[in-house]
mmCIF file of C-alpha atoms in Angstrom:
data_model
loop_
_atom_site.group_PDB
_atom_site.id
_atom_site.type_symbol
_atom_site.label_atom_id
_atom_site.label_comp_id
_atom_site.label_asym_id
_atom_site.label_seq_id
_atom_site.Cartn_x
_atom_site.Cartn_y
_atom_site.Cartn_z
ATOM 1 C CA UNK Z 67 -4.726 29.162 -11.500
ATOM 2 C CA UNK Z 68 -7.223 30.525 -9.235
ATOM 3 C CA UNK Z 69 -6.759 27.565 -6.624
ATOM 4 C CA UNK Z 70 -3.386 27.346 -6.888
ATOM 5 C CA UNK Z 71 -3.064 31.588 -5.606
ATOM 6 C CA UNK Z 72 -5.112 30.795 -2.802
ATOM 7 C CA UNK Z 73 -3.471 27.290 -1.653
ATOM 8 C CA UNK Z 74 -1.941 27.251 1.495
ATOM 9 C CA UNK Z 75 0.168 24.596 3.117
ATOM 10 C CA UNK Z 76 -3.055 23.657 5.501
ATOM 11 C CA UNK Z 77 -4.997 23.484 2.025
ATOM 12 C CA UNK Z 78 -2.979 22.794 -0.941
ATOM 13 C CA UNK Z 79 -3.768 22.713 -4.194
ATOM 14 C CA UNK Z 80 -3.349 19.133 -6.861
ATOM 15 C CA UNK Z 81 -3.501 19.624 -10.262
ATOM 16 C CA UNK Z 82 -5.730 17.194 -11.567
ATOM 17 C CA UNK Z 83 -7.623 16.209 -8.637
ATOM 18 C CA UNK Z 84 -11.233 17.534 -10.439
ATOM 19 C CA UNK Z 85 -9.749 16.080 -13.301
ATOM 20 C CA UNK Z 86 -8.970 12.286 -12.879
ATOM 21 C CA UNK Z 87 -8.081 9.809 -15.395
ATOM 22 C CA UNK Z 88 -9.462 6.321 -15.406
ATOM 23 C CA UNK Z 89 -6.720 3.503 -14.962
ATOM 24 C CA UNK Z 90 -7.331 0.312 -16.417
ATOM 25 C CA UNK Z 91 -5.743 -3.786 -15.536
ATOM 26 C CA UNK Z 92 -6.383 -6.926 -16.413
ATOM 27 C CA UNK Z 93 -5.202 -9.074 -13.699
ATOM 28 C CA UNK Z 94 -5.327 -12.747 -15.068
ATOM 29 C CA UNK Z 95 -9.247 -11.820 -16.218
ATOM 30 C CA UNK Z 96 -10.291 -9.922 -13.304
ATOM 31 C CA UNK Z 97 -11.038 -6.517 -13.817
ATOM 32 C CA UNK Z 98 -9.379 -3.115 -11.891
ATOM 33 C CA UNK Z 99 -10.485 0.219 -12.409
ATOM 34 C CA UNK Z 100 -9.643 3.114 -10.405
ATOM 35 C CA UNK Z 101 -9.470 6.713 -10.987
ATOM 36 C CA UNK Z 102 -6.076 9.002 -10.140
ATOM 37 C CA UNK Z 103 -5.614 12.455 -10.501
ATOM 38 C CA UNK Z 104 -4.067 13.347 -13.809
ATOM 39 C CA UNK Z 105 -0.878 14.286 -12.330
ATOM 40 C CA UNK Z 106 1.059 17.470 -12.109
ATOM 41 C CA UNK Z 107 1.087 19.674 -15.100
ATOM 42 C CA UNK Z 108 4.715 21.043 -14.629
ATOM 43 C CA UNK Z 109 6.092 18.032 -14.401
ATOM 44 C CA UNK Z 110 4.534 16.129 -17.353
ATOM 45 C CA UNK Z 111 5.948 18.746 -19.942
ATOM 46 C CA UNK Z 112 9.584 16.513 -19.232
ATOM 47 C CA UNK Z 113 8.384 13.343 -17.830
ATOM 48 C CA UNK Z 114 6.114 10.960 -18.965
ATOM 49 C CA UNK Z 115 3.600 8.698 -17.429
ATOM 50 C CA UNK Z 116 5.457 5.775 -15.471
ATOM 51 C CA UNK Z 117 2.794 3.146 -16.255
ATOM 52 C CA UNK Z 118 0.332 2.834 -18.960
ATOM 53 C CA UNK Z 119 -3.446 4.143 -18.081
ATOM 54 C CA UNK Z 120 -4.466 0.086 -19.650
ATOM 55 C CA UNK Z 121 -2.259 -2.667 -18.917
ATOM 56 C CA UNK Z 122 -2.349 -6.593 -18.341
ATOM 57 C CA UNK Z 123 -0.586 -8.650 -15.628
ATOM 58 C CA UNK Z 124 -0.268 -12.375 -15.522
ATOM 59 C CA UNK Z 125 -0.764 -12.861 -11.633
ATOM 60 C CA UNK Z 126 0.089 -16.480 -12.250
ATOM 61 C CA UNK Z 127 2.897 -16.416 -13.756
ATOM 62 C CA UNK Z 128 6.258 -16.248 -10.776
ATOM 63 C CA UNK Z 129 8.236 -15.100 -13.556
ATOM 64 C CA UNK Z 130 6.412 -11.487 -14.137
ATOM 65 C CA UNK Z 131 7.117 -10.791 -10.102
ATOM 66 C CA UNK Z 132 10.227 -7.983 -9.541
ATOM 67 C CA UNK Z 133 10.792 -8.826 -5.844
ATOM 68 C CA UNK Z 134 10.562 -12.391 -3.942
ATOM 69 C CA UNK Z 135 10.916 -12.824 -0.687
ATOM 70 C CA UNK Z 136 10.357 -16.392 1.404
ATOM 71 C CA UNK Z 137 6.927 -15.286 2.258
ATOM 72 C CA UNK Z 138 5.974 -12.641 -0.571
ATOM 73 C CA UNK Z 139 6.585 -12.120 -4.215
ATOM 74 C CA UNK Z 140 5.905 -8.644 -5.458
ATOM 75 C CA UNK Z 141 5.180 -6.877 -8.875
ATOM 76 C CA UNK Z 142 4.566 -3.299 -8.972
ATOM 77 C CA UNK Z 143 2.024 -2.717 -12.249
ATOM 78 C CA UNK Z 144 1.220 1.430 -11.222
ATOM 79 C CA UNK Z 145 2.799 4.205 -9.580
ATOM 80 C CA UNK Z 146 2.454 8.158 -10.129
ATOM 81 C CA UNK Z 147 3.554 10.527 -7.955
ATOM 82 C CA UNK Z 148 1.432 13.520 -7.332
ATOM 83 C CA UNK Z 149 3.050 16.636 -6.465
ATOM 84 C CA UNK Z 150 0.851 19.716 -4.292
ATOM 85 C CA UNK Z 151 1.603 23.271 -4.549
ATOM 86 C CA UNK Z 152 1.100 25.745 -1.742
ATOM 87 C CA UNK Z 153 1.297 29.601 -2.842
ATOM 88 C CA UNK Z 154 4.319 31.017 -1.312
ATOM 89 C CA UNK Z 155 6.347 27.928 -3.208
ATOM 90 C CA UNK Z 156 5.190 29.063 -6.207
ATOM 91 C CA UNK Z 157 5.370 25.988 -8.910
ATOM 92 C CA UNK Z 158 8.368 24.461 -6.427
ATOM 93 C CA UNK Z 159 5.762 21.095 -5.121
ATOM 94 C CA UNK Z 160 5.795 21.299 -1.376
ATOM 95 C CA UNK Z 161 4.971 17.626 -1.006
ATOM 96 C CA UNK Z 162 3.952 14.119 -3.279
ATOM 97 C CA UNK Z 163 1.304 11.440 -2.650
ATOM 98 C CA UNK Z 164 2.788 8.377 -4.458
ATOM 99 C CA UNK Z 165 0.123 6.179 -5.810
ATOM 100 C CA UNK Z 166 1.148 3.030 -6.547
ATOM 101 C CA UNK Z 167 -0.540 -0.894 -7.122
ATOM 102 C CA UNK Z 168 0.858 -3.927 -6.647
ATOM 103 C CA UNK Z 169 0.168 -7.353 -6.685
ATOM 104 C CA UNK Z 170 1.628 -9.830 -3.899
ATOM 105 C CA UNK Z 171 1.952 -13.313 -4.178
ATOM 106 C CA UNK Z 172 1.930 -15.339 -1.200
ATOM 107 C CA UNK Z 173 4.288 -18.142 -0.760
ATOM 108 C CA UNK Z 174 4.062 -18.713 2.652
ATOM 109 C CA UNK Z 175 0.500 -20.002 2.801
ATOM 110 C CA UNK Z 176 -0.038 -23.290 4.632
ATOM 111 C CA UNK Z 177 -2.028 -25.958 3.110
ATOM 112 C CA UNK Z 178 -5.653 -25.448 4.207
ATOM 113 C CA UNK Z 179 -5.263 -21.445 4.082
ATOM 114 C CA UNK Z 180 -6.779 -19.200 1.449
ATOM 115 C CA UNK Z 181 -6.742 -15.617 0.948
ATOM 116 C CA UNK Z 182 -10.705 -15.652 0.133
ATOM 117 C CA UNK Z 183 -10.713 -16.970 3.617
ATOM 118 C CA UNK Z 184 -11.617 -13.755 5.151
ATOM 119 C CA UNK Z 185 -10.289 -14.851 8.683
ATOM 120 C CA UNK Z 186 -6.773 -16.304 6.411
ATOM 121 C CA UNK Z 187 -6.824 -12.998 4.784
ATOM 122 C CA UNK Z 188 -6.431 -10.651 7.917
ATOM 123 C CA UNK Z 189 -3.800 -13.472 8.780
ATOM 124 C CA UNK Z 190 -2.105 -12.260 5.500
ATOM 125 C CA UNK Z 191 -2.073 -9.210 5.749
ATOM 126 C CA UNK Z 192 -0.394 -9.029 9.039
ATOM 127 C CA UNK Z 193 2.353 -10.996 7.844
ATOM 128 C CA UNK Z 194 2.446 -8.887 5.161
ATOM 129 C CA UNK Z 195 2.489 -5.463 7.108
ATOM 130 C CA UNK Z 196 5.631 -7.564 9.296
ATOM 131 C CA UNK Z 197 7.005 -7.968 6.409
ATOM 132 C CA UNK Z 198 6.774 -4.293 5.613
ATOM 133 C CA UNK Z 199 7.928 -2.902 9.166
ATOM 134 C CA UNK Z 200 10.227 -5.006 11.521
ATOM 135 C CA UNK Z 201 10.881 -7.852 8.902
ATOM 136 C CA UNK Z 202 12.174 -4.983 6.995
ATOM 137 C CA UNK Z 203 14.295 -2.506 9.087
ATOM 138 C CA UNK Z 204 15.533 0.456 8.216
ATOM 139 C CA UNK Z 205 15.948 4.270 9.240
ATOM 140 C CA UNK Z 206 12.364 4.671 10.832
ATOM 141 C CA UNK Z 207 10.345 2.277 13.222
ATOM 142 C CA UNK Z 208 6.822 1.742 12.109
ATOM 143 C CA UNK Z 209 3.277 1.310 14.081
ATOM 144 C CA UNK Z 210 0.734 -0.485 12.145
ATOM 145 C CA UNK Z 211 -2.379 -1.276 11.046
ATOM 146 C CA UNK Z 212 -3.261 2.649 12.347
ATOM 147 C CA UNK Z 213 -6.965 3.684 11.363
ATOM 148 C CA UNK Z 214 -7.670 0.230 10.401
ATOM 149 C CA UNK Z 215 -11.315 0.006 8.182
ATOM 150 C CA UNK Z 216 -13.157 -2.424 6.200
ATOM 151 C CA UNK Z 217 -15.415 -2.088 3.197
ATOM 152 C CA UNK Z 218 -17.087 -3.594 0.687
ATOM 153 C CA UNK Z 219 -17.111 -3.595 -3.339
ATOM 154 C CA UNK Z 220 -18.748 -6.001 -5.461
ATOM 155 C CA UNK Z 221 -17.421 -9.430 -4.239
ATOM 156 C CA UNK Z 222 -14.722 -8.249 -2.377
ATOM 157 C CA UNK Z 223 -14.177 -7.321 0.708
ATOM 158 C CA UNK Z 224 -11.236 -4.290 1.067
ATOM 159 C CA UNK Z 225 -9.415 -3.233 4.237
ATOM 160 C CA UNK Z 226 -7.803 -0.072 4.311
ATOM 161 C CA UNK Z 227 -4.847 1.299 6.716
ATOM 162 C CA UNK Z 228 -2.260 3.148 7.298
ATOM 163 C CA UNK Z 229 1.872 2.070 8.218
ATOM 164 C CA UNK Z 230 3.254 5.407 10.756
ATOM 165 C CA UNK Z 231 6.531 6.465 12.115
ATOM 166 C CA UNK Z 232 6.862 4.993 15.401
ATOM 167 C CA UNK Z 233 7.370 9.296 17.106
ATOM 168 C CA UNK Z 234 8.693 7.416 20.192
ATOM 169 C CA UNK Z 235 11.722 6.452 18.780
ATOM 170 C CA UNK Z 236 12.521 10.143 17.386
ATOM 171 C CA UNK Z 237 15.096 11.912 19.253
ATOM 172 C CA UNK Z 238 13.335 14.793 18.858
ATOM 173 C CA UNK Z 239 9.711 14.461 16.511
ATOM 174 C CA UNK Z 240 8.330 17.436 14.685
ATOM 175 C CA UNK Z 241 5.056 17.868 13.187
ATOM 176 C CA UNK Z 242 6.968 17.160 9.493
ATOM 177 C CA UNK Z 243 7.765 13.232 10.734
ATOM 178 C CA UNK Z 244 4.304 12.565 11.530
ATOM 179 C CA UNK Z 245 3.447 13.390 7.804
ATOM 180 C CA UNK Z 246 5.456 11.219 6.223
ATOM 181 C CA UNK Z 247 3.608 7.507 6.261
ATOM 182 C CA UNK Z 248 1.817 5.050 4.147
ATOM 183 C CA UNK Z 249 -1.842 3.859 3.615
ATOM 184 C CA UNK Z 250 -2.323 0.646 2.067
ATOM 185 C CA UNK Z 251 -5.861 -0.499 0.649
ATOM 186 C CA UNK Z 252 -5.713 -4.128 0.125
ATOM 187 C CA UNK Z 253 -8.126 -7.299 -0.543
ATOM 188 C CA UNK Z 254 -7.520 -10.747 -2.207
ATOM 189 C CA UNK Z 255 -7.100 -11.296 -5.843
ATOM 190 C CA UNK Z 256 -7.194 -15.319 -5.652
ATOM 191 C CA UNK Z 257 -6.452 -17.992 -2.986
ATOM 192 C CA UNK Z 258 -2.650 -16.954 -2.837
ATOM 193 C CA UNK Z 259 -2.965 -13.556 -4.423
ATOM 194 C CA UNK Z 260 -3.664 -9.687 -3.064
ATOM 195 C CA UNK Z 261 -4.469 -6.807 -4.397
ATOM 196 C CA UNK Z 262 -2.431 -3.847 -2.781
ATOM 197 C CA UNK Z 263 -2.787 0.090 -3.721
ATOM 198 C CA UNK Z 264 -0.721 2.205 -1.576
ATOM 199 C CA UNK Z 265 -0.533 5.845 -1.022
ATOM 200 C CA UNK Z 266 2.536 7.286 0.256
ATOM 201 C CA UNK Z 267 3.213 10.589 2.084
ATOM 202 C CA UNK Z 268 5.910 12.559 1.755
ATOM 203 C CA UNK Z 269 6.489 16.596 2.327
ATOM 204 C CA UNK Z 270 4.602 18.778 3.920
ATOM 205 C CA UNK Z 271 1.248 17.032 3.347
ATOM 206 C CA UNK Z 272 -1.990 18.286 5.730
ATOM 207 C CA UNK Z 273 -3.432 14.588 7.234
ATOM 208 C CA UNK Z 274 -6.725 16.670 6.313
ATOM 209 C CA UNK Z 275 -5.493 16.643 2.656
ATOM 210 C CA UNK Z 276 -4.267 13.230 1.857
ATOM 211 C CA UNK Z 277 -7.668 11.954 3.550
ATOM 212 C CA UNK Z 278 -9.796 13.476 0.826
ATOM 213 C CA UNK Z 279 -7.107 12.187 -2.234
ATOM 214 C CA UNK Z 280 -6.984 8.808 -0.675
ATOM 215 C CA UNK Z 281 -10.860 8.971 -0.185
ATOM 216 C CA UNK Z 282 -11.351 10.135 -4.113
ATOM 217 C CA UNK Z 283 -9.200 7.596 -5.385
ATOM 218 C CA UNK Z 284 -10.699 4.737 -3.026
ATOM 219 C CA UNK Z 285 -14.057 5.589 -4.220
ATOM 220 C CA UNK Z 286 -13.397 5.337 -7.449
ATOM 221 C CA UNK Z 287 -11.828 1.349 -6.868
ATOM 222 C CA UNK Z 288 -14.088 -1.360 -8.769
ATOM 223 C CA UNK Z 289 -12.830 -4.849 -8.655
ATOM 224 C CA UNK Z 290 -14.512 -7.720 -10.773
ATOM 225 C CA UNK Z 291 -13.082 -11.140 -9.951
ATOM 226 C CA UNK Z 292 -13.076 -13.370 -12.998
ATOM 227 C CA UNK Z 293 -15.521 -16.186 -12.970
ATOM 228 C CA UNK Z 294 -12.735 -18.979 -11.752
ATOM 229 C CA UNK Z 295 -12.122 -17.188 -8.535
ATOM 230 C CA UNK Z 296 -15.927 -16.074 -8.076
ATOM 231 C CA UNK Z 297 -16.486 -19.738 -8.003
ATOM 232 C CA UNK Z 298 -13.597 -20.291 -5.232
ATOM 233 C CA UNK Z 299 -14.397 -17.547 -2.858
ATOM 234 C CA UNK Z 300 -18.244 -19.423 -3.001
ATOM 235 C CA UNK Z 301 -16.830 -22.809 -2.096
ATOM 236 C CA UNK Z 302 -15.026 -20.688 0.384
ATOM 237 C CA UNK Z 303 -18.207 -18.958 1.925
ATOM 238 C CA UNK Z 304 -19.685 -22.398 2.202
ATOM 239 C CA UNK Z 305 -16.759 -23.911 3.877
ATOM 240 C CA UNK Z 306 -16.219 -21.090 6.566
ATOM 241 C CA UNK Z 307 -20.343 -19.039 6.794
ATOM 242 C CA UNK Z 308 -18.841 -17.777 10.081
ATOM 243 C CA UNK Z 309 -15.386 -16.400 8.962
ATOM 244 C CA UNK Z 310 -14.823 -12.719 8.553
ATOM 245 C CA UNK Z 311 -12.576 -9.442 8.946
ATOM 246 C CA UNK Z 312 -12.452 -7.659 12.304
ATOM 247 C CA UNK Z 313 -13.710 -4.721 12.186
ATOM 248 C CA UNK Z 314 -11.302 -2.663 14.368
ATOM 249 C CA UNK Z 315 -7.362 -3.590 14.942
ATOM 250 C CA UNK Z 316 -5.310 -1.948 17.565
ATOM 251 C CA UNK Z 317 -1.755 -1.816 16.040
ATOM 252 C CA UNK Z 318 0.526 -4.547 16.410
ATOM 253 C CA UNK Z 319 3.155 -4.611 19.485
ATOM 254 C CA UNK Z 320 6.402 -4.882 17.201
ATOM 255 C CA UNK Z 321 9.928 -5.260 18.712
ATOM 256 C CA UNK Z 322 11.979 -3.735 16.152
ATOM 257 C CA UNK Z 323 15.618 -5.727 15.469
ATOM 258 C CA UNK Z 324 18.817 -3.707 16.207
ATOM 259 C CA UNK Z 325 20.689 -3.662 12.442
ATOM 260 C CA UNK Z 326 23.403 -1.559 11.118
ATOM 261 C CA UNK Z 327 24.516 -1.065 7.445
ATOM 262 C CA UNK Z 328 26.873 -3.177 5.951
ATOM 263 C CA UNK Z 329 30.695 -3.260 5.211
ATOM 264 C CA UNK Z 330 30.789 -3.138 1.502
ATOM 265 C CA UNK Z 331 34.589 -4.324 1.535
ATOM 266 C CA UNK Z 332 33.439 -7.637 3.333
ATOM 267 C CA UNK Z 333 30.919 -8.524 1.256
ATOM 268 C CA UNK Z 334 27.838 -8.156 3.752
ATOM 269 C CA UNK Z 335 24.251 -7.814 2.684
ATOM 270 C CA UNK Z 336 22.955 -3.958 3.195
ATOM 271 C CA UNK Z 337 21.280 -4.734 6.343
ATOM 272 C CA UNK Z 338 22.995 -6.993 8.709
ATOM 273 C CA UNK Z 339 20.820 -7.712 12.496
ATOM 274 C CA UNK Z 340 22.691 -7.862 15.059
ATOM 275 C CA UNK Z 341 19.613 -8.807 17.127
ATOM 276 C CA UNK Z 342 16.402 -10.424 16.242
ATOM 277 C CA UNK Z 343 12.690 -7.843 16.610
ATOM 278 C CA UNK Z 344 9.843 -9.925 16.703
ATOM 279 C CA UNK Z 345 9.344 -12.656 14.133
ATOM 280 C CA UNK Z 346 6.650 -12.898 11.985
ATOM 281 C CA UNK Z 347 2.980 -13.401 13.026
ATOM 282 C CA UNK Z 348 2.338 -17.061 12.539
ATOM 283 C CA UNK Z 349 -0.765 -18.116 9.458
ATOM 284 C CA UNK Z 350 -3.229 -20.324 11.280
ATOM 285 C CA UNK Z 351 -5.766 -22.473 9.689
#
């Protein structure tokens, strides 16, 4: 209670945040643990957890995936939204930092490519971070990889960074747009699998702030690749000693497509392009 009287929208307060939970999955025998905050009291007394603290996932299996796309499939095993407080609001949250995990499949990998292919992987994820911004339009441009950074765990190696509102193509930006955006850690799972935990920003939430709950929960990340893919990503170090990660990215120079919504009496999909953005990054062996 004590935090919470003297939170202030600069410093807010999260229930939970000394007080994280440990999350469990079993992805096809490798092992993910990671803590999260243990969410926001208020809200729990009416709403329970949306995904189980220990959980298994078949990353094999095409059937278990909620969203496919040409060049991704997508399942999304976690999510819990975390609300922060601020003292003038009272228990009314001022903001939420949606966790979430998902696994990707990749099914637009060229023979020869693999995601344990560090140099394939960045590849990937480029496509993949396409796929999320100009591939996908919608109400606000995006600039990414921002604050692009690599690290290491175990076997694996993790890249972290965030997907922004593009300000430049806001009539008139405030302070409050530059808040709302996305970080994504991500690393490979398999040869056509990744591992992707996302944190995304919405309210009135301090950059300052979601730093230090993204950097808690990032910390806490331990991956352990089942034997069968410890083997592969070997053969794959012997194949390609050289082949690794850059270190810095500037973001990508995206031309975003012009789109409108659709005509719901015609028939149309929801987003119809009137004129192609730039097309997706081509994987290179």
């Amino acid at each position: 209670m004590l935090k919470l009287l003297s939170a202030t929208r600069k410093h807010p307060f999260l229930p939970g945040l000394d007080n994280p939970q440990a999350v469990f999955m079993d992805l096809s025998c490798s092992q993910l643990v990671f803590n999260v905050p243990a969410g926001n009291e208020c809200e729990r007394r009416y709403k329970p957890l949306a995904t189980p603290l220990i959980s298994q996932f078949d990353i094999y299996n095409q059937r278990g995936y909620e969203f496919t796309h040409e060049g991704f499939s997508t399942a999304c095993l976690f999510q819990r939204d975390l609300d922060f407080f601020s003292t003038p609001s009272g228990i009314k949250s001022i903001g939420t930092i949606s966790v979430s995990v998902a696994v990707d499949r990749v099914n637009c990998l060229p023979n020869g490519m693999t995601c344990l292919n560090p140099n394939h992987f960045e590849q990937v994820m480029l496509r993949l971070l396409h796929r999320l911004g100009p591939g996908n339009p919608g109400f606000w441009k995006k600039i990414a990889p921002v604050n692009w950074k690599v690290f290491c765990r175990n076997e694996s190696t993790f890249v972290m960074c965030e997907m922004r509102n593009d300000l430049d193509a806001i009539l008139r930006p405030t302070p409050y747009d530059a808040m709302q955006y996305t970080s994504l850690v991500m690393t490979a799972l398999d040869e056509q699998h990744l591992l992707r935990i996302m944190f995304h920003n919405t309210g009135y939430v301090p950059d300052a702030f979601a730093a230090k709950v993204r950097g808690q929960i990032s910390r806490s990340i331990k991956l352990n690749l089942n034997e069968n893919v410890k083997r592969k990503l070997s053969a794959s170090i012997s194949k390609w000693p050289n082949a690794k990660i850059s270190e810095y990215r500037e973001p990508e120079n995206w031309a975003y497509p012009k789109w409108r919504r659709e005509f719901n009496d015609i028939g149309e999909p929801k987003i119809v392009v009137a004129k192609l953005g730039s097309p997706a990054p081509e994987l290179k062996v």
